[in-house]
Amino acid sequence: MITKIKANKSFRGTTKYVLEKEKAKIIGGNMYGKTTEKLVEQFTLSAHLNPQLKDPFYHLMLSVPKTDRDLNDDELANLSLRHFANFIVLSRLKGDEAQVKQPDKRIADTKLNQLVDEFIETELPAYDFFIARHSDKKHDHTHIVGSRVNNLDSKSIRTWNNYAHSEHSARLLEREFQLTPVQSSWESKRKAMTRNQLERVESMGLPGEEIMRRAIEKVAVNKPTMPEFIERLWSEHQVKAIVSYYSHGGVRGIKFGIDIGSVNEDGSPRLLWKQGGNLNKYKCSFSKLQTELGVNYQPLRDNAEIKRLTNLIELAPITPINQQIIEQATSNISTDNLETLPKQSEVIPEIKTPITQAQSLELYRHYSLELEKELVTDRDKQVAVRAIQDGRNDLEVAEILKASPANWNQEEARALVLIAKNQLAKQQPSPEAQRAEQQHLRQKLLAIAVPVGVELINHFIQYPGKDSLKFKHSSLSKQGKELVLTHDERGEVFRVQVNRNPQGEIEYSVVNIGEVKQSDIETWQKAEQILLEYLEHKQQQSVTRNRGLSR
């Protein structure tokens, strides 16, 4: 449950807001009045018993997530009454028992419940309060408006540590009423929500910042690598995580973005962006993701994949997050609940809006070009293959196939999609073949790039302070005795330590090597040709100068 508490001085403003809200109704309390005027009159009489009290009443709120079971009026009233009683009893405790943030010191639950039961029977009637239910939003919640003044002895409820007491009470009630357990702010090291955020919870559900915090904690629970963390945060929760780098290659920071429903002038989504350190000072900066949440990051292993994901995610369209799913998926981050979470695509989604019937027909015509002479079943298998290769997801491909003259139903269209995916899978080389091919490409690249790279560095880096050459999509640099090639999108392609043997020949040892593509080798073959032409031109210039001097 989410809880809110504030000591106020204006009975009228708060009572009017709580009672006159749409679909609000009183479900509990001990006051004789039912209207704002009558309730304010009774509260005012109570406040006169302790005129020195600056803020004479408390306003508490309890919000039960929509994903929990529905509570009827009696259950909500009982829940709220015990919350108010828990809070008052906790405020009276002293010494170690009052340290609710420390499990080894605070009062035992059984003892607290016993004290609360006694308090409800004997003293609670001395405090004026009413409980109202609001059912106008996505989630039910209650407001407890109560006097801080005891009508019998004029003493007041203390305000010290009131938010911690309120949170601890909520944890007890979650167990007692079998509701979804939530960590308190000090347990999760999460900053408590501000008053404005809590008011947004009441009016609109979880705010964007809280959705992102909960999604981050949910994804990090199994201590993934940093690329896995970024990919799952997007594919499972539609939260964008963008890592930025300094020019020298070190990580500058990480920011998170989510669509909260606002739009730009052109109608495109305007995302809420938060820097990791600002989103939650304890957990969401790039370094704290590792030290606090256990996300595993190794620069040499991860940077290339992080940059690839960043390029995909920055360009990917984003849709507003489903509030109910995020509340269900993140309300309890224990691994016991992982099996019950809604299963979502492991692939970064690129198209979220369903295609129309007209679009399906147009796409079917596009993908069936030059297949008109094929039998309709064979043709539609190829249509499915082409659509999948074009990046269409399963549902879209099925919709396209339903536009076929064969009039496939949904089940038949999905079967064709499965056949097409199996066909494509068989066409893919085995993992062993892929690894062998990659190893071959790496050896081929190093054989040409290292000697050519050394010559390029020697001939073109001639000024103090300059240590790199910039190419079209990559850069080559010397870092001490290491030669480093970095691709703009894929990150570090290779890093080798270079030496010359006694015969003057170049030798190297591999420090790190990433993904290599055939295009990399083609680029260096061109670089080798350019280098040879350059050296030949320099040699001709040298011959010409020597001839001039000899005349």
XYZ file of C-alpha atoms in Angstrom:
551
model
C 0.000 0.000 0.000
C 0.989 3.587 -0.489
C 0.540 5.837 2.528
C 0.432 9.581 3.000
C 0.270 11.668 6.155
C 0.260 15.358 7.008
C -0.505 17.461 10.071
C -2.763 20.374 9.046
C -4.393 23.409 10.565
C -7.391 23.841 8.231
C -10.230 21.472 9.112
C -12.520 23.033 6.542
C -10.281 22.818 3.468
C -9.296 19.195 3.990
C -12.763 18.012 5.059
C -14.358 19.743 2.080
C -11.857 18.136 -0.313
C -12.250 14.647 1.170
C -16.010 14.661 1.573
C -17.172 16.550 -1.511
C -15.035 14.696 -4.045
C -16.923 12.790 -6.737
C -17.993 9.299 -5.530
C -16.717 9.989 -2.007
C -18.559 8.485 0.950
C -18.017 8.136 4.684
C -17.477 4.488 5.610
C -16.247 4.762 9.216
C -15.299 6.892 12.179
C -16.926 8.089 15.386
C -18.338 11.518 14.491
C -22.022 12.404 14.524
C -21.855 14.709 11.503
C -22.052 13.661 7.862
C -21.684 17.063 6.156
C -18.673 19.350 5.942
C -20.260 21.932 8.224
C -21.145 19.450 10.969
C -17.758 17.752 10.880
C -15.847 21.036 10.961
C -17.955 22.160 13.902
C -17.018 19.038 15.888
C -13.325 19.263 14.913
C -13.238 22.913 16.004
C -14.591 22.065 19.449
C -11.856 19.444 19.828
C -9.142 21.915 18.768
C -10.282 24.424 21.429
C -9.234 21.937 24.110
C -5.582 22.543 23.148
C -5.428 26.086 21.685
C -1.597 26.177 21.637
C -1.491 23.350 19.073
C -0.443 24.784 15.699
C -1.648 21.893 13.504
C -4.603 20.339 15.353
C -5.476 17.443 13.041
C -4.006 14.685 10.908
C -4.882 13.773 7.324
C -3.847 10.216 6.426
C -4.334 8.426 3.111
C -4.105 4.720 2.284
C -4.045 3.524 -1.320
C -4.574 -0.156 -2.175
C -3.190 -1.158 -5.635
C -5.752 -2.185 -8.228
C -3.920 -5.469 -8.605
C -4.886 -6.497 -5.068
C -8.219 -8.050 -4.229
C -11.258 -5.764 -3.980
C -12.030 -4.671 -0.425
C -15.584 -3.879 0.578
C -16.523 -0.852 2.707
C -16.322 -2.745 5.992
C -12.872 -4.143 5.195
C -11.541 -0.755 4.112
C -13.026 0.919 7.169
C -11.439 -1.669 9.491
C -8.110 -1.388 7.650
C -8.139 2.415 7.965
C -9.228 2.396 11.603
C -6.343 0.088 12.551
C -3.964 2.289 10.554
C -5.000 5.338 12.590
C -4.726 3.348 15.832
C -1.328 1.862 14.847
C -0.072 5.329 14.113
C -1.133 6.794 17.469
C 0.297 3.884 19.469
C 3.612 4.031 17.553
C 3.849 7.778 18.230
C 3.783 7.088 21.988
C 6.647 4.591 22.043
C 10.044 5.585 23.412
C 13.558 4.185 23.379
C 14.510 1.239 21.191
C 10.895 0.169 20.664
C 10.265 3.428 18.784
C 13.061 2.711 16.245
C 10.748 1.313 13.577
C 13.475 1.472 10.921
C 15.606 -1.051 12.844
C 14.077 -4.567 12.926
C 16.409 -5.750 15.679
C 15.315 -2.973 18.042
C 11.738 -1.966 17.253
C 8.690 -3.252 19.078
C 7.638 -6.798 18.175
C 4.603 -7.092 15.922
C 2.701 -9.247 18.410
C 3.265 -6.753 21.215
C 2.280 -3.828 19.015
C -0.918 -5.567 17.898
C -1.793 -6.254 21.545
C -1.279 -2.578 22.461
C -3.335 -1.476 19.448
C -6.227 -3.802 20.344
C -6.291 -2.365 23.863
C -6.067 1.202 22.534
C -9.024 0.672 20.164
C -11.152 -0.643 23.024
C -10.296 2.020 25.593
C -8.856 5.221 24.082
C -9.629 5.537 20.361
C -13.158 6.930 21.030
C -11.493 9.943 22.651
C -10.149 11.080 19.238
C -12.600 12.546 16.703
C -12.078 11.028 13.244
C -13.909 9.940 10.109
C -12.950 7.647 7.227
C -13.984 8.359 3.622
C -13.635 6.124 0.591
C -12.775 7.515 -2.853
C -13.678 5.277 -5.794
C -13.385 7.752 -8.666
C -9.935 6.677 -9.891
C -8.176 3.525 -11.069
C -7.558 2.419 -7.519
C -9.610 2.651 -4.327
C -8.157 4.641 -1.477
C -9.297 6.000 1.851
C -8.800 9.271 3.674
C -8.655 9.355 7.449
C -9.204 12.816 8.889
C -8.686 12.871 12.656
C -8.138 15.299 15.501
C -4.734 15.193 17.185
C -6.344 16.230 20.459
C -7.567 13.716 23.018
C -11.012 14.907 24.128
C -10.480 13.517 27.648
C -7.071 14.884 28.677
C -6.423 17.518 25.931
C -3.055 15.929 25.119
C -1.994 15.739 21.459
C -0.555 13.056 19.201
C 3.149 13.662 18.538
C 4.310 14.481 15.011
C 7.861 13.127 15.504
C 8.802 10.480 12.943
C 5.208 10.420 11.685
C 5.962 9.285 8.141
C 8.060 6.329 9.350
C 5.281 5.325 11.742
C 2.747 5.538 8.919
C 4.891 3.362 6.618
C 5.507 0.774 9.349
C 1.782 0.587 10.032
C 1.122 -0.013 6.332
C 3.580 -2.932 6.342
C 1.806 -4.523 9.314
C -1.599 -4.136 7.680
C -0.375 -5.649 4.406
C 0.463 -8.825 6.299
C -2.678 -8.759 8.404
C -5.056 -8.214 5.463
C -3.009 -10.374 3.026
C -2.260 -7.526 0.640
C 0.746 -7.168 -1.654
C 3.803 -6.401 0.507
C 5.817 -3.289 -0.325
C 9.207 -2.240 1.017
C 9.331 0.882 3.170
C 11.453 3.761 1.894
C 14.295 3.013 4.332
C 14.314 -0.694 3.398
C 14.621 -0.068 -0.311
C 16.818 3.024 0.182
C 14.341 4.778 -2.065
C 13.515 8.396 -1.431
C 10.008 8.735 -0.009
C 7.591 10.312 -2.469
C 7.046 14.032 -2.144
C 3.648 15.481 -1.326
C 3.130 16.454 -4.989
C 3.963 12.921 -6.108
C 1.578 11.455 -3.563
C -1.182 13.746 -4.801
C -0.473 12.523 -8.336
C -0.791 8.956 -7.055
C -4.228 9.833 -5.736
C -5.383 11.492 -8.956
C -3.599 9.538 -11.705
C -1.949 6.462 -10.207
C 1.818 5.959 -9.912
C 3.864 8.920 -11.223
C 6.364 8.360 -14.020
C 9.356 8.639 -11.681
C 7.959 5.931 -9.408
C 7.126 3.666 -12.364
C 10.726 3.951 -13.540
C 12.141 3.298 -10.058
C 10.034 0.171 -9.596
C 10.821 -1.106 -13.084
C 14.554 -0.603 -12.453
C 14.391 -2.549 -9.189
C 12.350 -5.311 -10.827
C 14.752 -5.772 -13.746
C 17.827 -5.638 -11.485
C 16.587 -8.314 -9.088
C 18.513 -11.127 -10.849
C 21.691 -9.027 -11.151
C 21.871 -8.892 -14.974
C 24.706 -7.540 -17.051
C 24.349 -3.868 -18.005
C 23.253 -4.634 -21.612
C 20.696 -7.157 -20.317
C 19.451 -4.592 -17.809
C 18.988 -1.939 -20.523
C 17.299 -4.323 -22.975
C 14.876 -5.774 -20.409
C 14.012 -2.355 -19.015
C 12.859 -1.387 -22.498
C 11.314 -4.614 -23.766
C 9.477 -5.459 -20.533
C 8.582 -2.034 -19.139
C 8.942 0.480 -22.016
C 11.510 2.477 -20.021
C 14.366 3.850 -22.108
C 17.828 3.754 -20.518
C 20.435 5.785 -22.415
C 24.124 5.631 -21.467
C 26.327 8.586 -22.475
C 30.100 8.502 -22.863
C 32.967 10.970 -22.632
C 35.156 11.519 -25.685
C 37.900 9.411 -24.090
C 35.505 6.471 -23.843
C 34.536 6.495 -20.158
C 30.896 6.458 -19.079
C 29.470 9.921 -18.412
C 26.154 8.752 -16.930
C 22.761 7.158 -17.562
C 19.302 8.668 -17.989
C 15.868 7.071 -18.027
C 12.801 8.048 -20.049
C 9.130 7.069 -20.039
C 6.004 8.171 -21.861
C 3.539 9.631 -19.345
C 0.964 10.688 -21.919
C 2.031 14.240 -22.842
C 2.705 15.119 -26.493
C 4.754 17.584 -28.519
C 3.238 20.069 -30.960
C 3.562 17.555 -33.795
C 1.639 14.958 -31.789
C 4.675 12.803 -30.998
C 5.134 11.538 -27.418
C 7.019 13.855 -25.080
C 8.980 11.631 -22.751
C 9.696 12.314 -19.101
C 13.495 12.086 -18.770
C 15.366 11.744 -15.492
C 19.099 11.479 -14.927
C 19.901 8.365 -12.918
C 21.310 10.303 -9.977
C 18.272 12.597 -9.862
C 15.744 9.783 -10.246
C 16.888 8.208 -6.998
C 19.970 9.429 -5.191
C 20.625 5.975 -3.726
C 20.239 3.557 -6.592
C 19.854 4.791 -10.137
C 23.126 6.482 -11.066
C 25.382 4.394 -13.314
C 27.745 3.556 -10.446
C 24.969 2.856 -7.905
C 23.230 0.496 -10.301
C 26.329 -1.642 -9.879
C 27.147 -1.150 -6.190
C 23.592 -0.993 -4.794
C 21.574 -3.174 -7.187
C 24.271 -5.541 -8.411
C 24.015 -4.821 -12.158
C 27.183 -6.296 -13.669
C 29.229 -3.994 -15.911
C 32.533 -4.757 -17.628
C 33.610 -2.025 -20.090
C 35.487 -4.230 -22.538
C 32.665 -6.761 -22.643
C 29.665 -4.428 -22.537
C 30.360 -1.069 -24.184
C 29.862 -2.191 -27.774
C 26.535 -3.866 -26.952
C 25.379 -0.877 -24.853
C 26.018 1.469 -27.769
C 24.185 -0.846 -30.159
C 21.176 -0.953 -27.834
C 21.308 2.824 -27.371
C 21.024 3.367 -31.120
C 18.029 1.020 -31.332
C 16.230 2.348 -28.276
C 16.725 6.027 -29.098
C 14.998 5.510 -32.451
C 12.300 3.097 -31.264
C 8.754 4.459 -30.858
C 7.383 4.299 -27.330
C 3.857 3.817 -26.033
C 2.434 4.800 -22.636
C 3.129 2.180 -20.008
C 0.263 0.026 -18.823
C -0.271 1.246 -15.252
C -1.872 -1.968 -14.035
C 0.914 -4.188 -15.382
C 3.685 -2.103 -13.842
C 1.943 -2.038 -10.462
C 1.445 -5.814 -10.561
C 4.928 -6.532 -11.851
C 6.782 -4.307 -9.400
C 4.758 -4.235 -6.214
C 6.781 -7.156 -4.828
C 10.294 -7.644 -6.194
C 11.030 -10.984 -4.601
C 12.124 -13.736 -6.954
C 9.197 -15.874 -5.788
C 6.861 -13.840 -7.971
C 8.898 -13.923 -11.163
C 6.944 -16.898 -12.509
C 3.617 -15.054 -12.190
C 4.590 -11.906 -14.062
C 3.018 -11.167 -17.447
C 5.296 -12.589 -20.147
C 6.394 -10.007 -22.687
C 8.572 -9.975 -25.766
C 12.284 -10.417 -25.230
C 12.936 -8.523 -28.479
C 13.036 -4.748 -28.495
C 9.667 -3.783 -29.979
C 9.628 -1.444 -32.957
C 5.942 -1.287 -33.893
C 3.301 -1.072 -31.215
C 0.183 0.199 -32.962
C -1.849 -2.562 -34.698
C -1.955 -2.344 -38.479
C -5.304 -1.706 -40.151
C -7.052 -3.949 -42.672
C -6.116 -1.568 -45.496
C -2.464 -1.589 -44.387
C -2.515 -5.394 -44.201
C -3.739 -5.620 -47.799
C -1.143 -3.125 -49.018
C 1.655 -4.981 -47.212
C 0.458 -8.332 -48.569
C 0.672 -6.950 -52.104
C 4.149 -5.616 -51.371
C 5.521 -8.878 -49.943
C 3.882 -11.067 -52.632
C 5.492 -9.270 -55.587
C 6.941 -11.713 -58.151
C 5.259 -14.614 -56.330
C 2.009 -14.479 -58.318
C 2.684 -17.778 -60.118
C 3.273 -19.700 -56.886
C 0.578 -21.868 -55.320
C -1.222 -19.787 -52.710
C 0.118 -21.760 -49.718
C 3.720 -21.635 -50.940
C 3.320 -17.975 -51.813
C 2.008 -17.094 -48.359
C 4.847 -18.957 -46.674
C 7.245 -16.744 -48.615
C 5.178 -13.661 -47.760
C 5.562 -14.542 -44.092
C 9.316 -15.073 -44.512
C 9.725 -11.697 -46.213
C 7.659 -9.901 -43.567
C 9.642 -11.467 -40.715
C 12.930 -10.578 -42.398
C 11.607 -7.029 -42.703
C 11.261 -6.817 -38.930
C 7.513 -7.407 -38.583
C 6.389 -9.064 -35.368
C 4.266 -12.246 -35.243
C 0.922 -10.490 -34.810
C 1.574 -8.148 -37.735
C 2.639 -11.003 -40.016
C -0.533 -12.910 -39.116
C -2.658 -9.846 -39.972
C -0.860 -9.506 -43.319
C -1.509 -13.181 -44.131
C -5.204 -12.762 -43.366
C -5.335 -10.389 -46.331
C -4.429 -13.306 -48.619
C -6.983 -14.546 -51.191
C -6.916 -17.806 -49.214
C -8.829 -16.043 -46.391
C -6.800 -17.665 -43.612
C -8.351 -17.455 -40.143
C -6.292 -16.333 -37.150
C -5.189 -19.844 -36.170
C -4.150 -20.736 -39.737
C -2.276 -17.458 -40.161
C -0.348 -18.053 -36.944
C 0.538 -21.565 -38.111
C 2.001 -20.102 -41.314
C 4.019 -17.633 -39.249
C 5.436 -20.517 -37.207
C 6.343 -22.441 -40.374
C 8.119 -19.353 -41.757
C 10.080 -18.839 -38.540
C 11.168 -22.478 -38.521
C 12.243 -22.165 -42.138
C 14.338 -19.115 -41.329
C 15.843 -20.833 -38.288
C 17.011 -23.751 -40.451
C 18.666 -21.298 -42.842
C 20.726 -19.788 -40.040
C 24.204 -21.226 -39.571
C 24.771 -23.285 -36.428
C 26.304 -21.550 -33.395
C 29.513 -23.496 -33.992
C 29.644 -22.303 -37.604
C 28.939 -18.724 -36.529
C 31.761 -18.843 -33.966
C 34.169 -20.312 -36.526
C 33.218 -17.629 -39.058
C 33.685 -14.890 -36.472
C 37.079 -16.267 -35.488
C 38.117 -16.329 -39.144
C 37.017 -12.714 -39.631
C 38.892 -11.612 -36.508
C 42.144 -13.246 -37.634
C 41.758 -11.807 -41.119
C 41.074 -8.303 -39.784
C 44.019 -8.261 -37.379
C 46.384 -9.583 -40.042
C 45.717 -6.569 -42.222
C 44.638 -3.858 -39.764
C 47.520 -4.053 -37.285
C 50.458 -3.524 -39.698
C 48.494 -0.986 -41.753
C 47.312 0.760 -38.588
C 50.841 1.051 -37.224
C 52.049 2.608 -40.502
C 49.097 5.035 -40.528
C 49.849 6.081 -36.947
C 53.553 6.512 -37.717
C 52.977 8.599 -40.849
C 49.967 10.711 -39.908
C 50.285 11.341 -36.150
C 53.190 13.733 -36.065
C 52.024 16.452 -33.704
C 52.386 16.426 -29.886
C 49.138 15.700 -28.075
C 47.471 14.032 -31.066
C 46.991 10.311 -30.634
C 44.139 9.248 -32.944
C 42.952 9.219 -36.544
C 39.288 9.652 -37.397
C 37.759 7.585 -40.199
C 34.220 7.682 -41.601
C 32.602 5.388 -39.020
C 35.476 4.629 -36.640
C 38.673 5.940 -35.095
C 42.168 4.486 -34.680
C 44.246 5.534 -31.686
C 47.485 4.721 -29.929
C 47.311 4.343 -26.155
C 50.815 3.747 -24.911
C 51.915 0.585 -26.681
C 48.349 -0.372 -27.541
C 46.631 0.116 -30.886
C 42.863 0.586 -30.526
C 40.140 0.607 -33.195
C 36.745 1.921 -32.025
C 33.588 1.842 -34.167
C 31.133 4.732 -33.675
C 28.195 2.351 -33.150
C 29.688 -0.980 -32.053
C 32.297 0.406 -29.701
C 35.754 -1.143 -29.362
C 36.480 -3.495 -32.292
C 39.987 -4.457 -31.198
C 42.745 -3.491 -28.781
C 46.192 -4.991 -29.305
C 49.593 -4.478 -27.699
C 52.206 -3.865 -30.402
C 55.960 -4.552 -30.326
C 58.780 -5.018 -32.828
C 60.998 -8.075 -32.670
C 64.815 -7.875 -33.079
C 64.369 -8.223 -36.839
C 62.156 -5.108 -36.891
C 58.993 -7.036 -37.662
C 55.683 -6.032 -36.038
C 54.325 -8.438 -33.424
C 51.142 -8.026 -31.442
C 49.119 -9.654 -28.677
C 45.343 -9.303 -28.415
C 44.016 -7.483 -25.342
C 40.388 -7.379 -26.499
C 38.482 -8.022 -29.681
C 34.770 -7.482 -30.271
C 32.379 -8.202 -33.115
C 33.984 -8.107 -36.569
C 32.095 -7.715 -39.823
C 33.127 -8.321 -43.414
C 32.739 -4.590 -44.027
C 35.562 -3.960 -41.503
C 37.947 -6.045 -43.563
C 36.872 -4.339 -46.785
C 37.509 -0.949 -45.157
C 41.027 -1.931 -44.162
C 41.767 -3.383 -47.573
C 40.936 0.053 -48.976
C 43.067 1.682 -46.266
C 45.977 -0.561 -47.237
C 45.650 0.450 -50.870
C 45.541 4.144 -49.949
C 48.584 3.726 -47.692
C 50.555 2.017 -50.486
C 49.661 4.812 -52.920
C 50.676 7.400 -50.326
C 54.044 5.709 -49.664
C 54.699 5.375 -53.399
C 53.931 9.066 -53.887
C 56.270 10.006 -51.010
C 59.012 7.868 -52.551
C 58.622 9.576 -55.933
C 58.836 12.982 -54.233
C 62.026 11.899 -52.486
C 63.587 10.731 -55.787
C 62.669 14.030 -57.448
C 64.256 16.066 -54.639
C 67.431 13.944 -54.755
C 67.730 14.489 -58.510
C 67.372 18.207 -58.047
C 70.152 18.302 -55.493
C 72.490 16.285 -57.722
C 72.255 18.621 -60.709
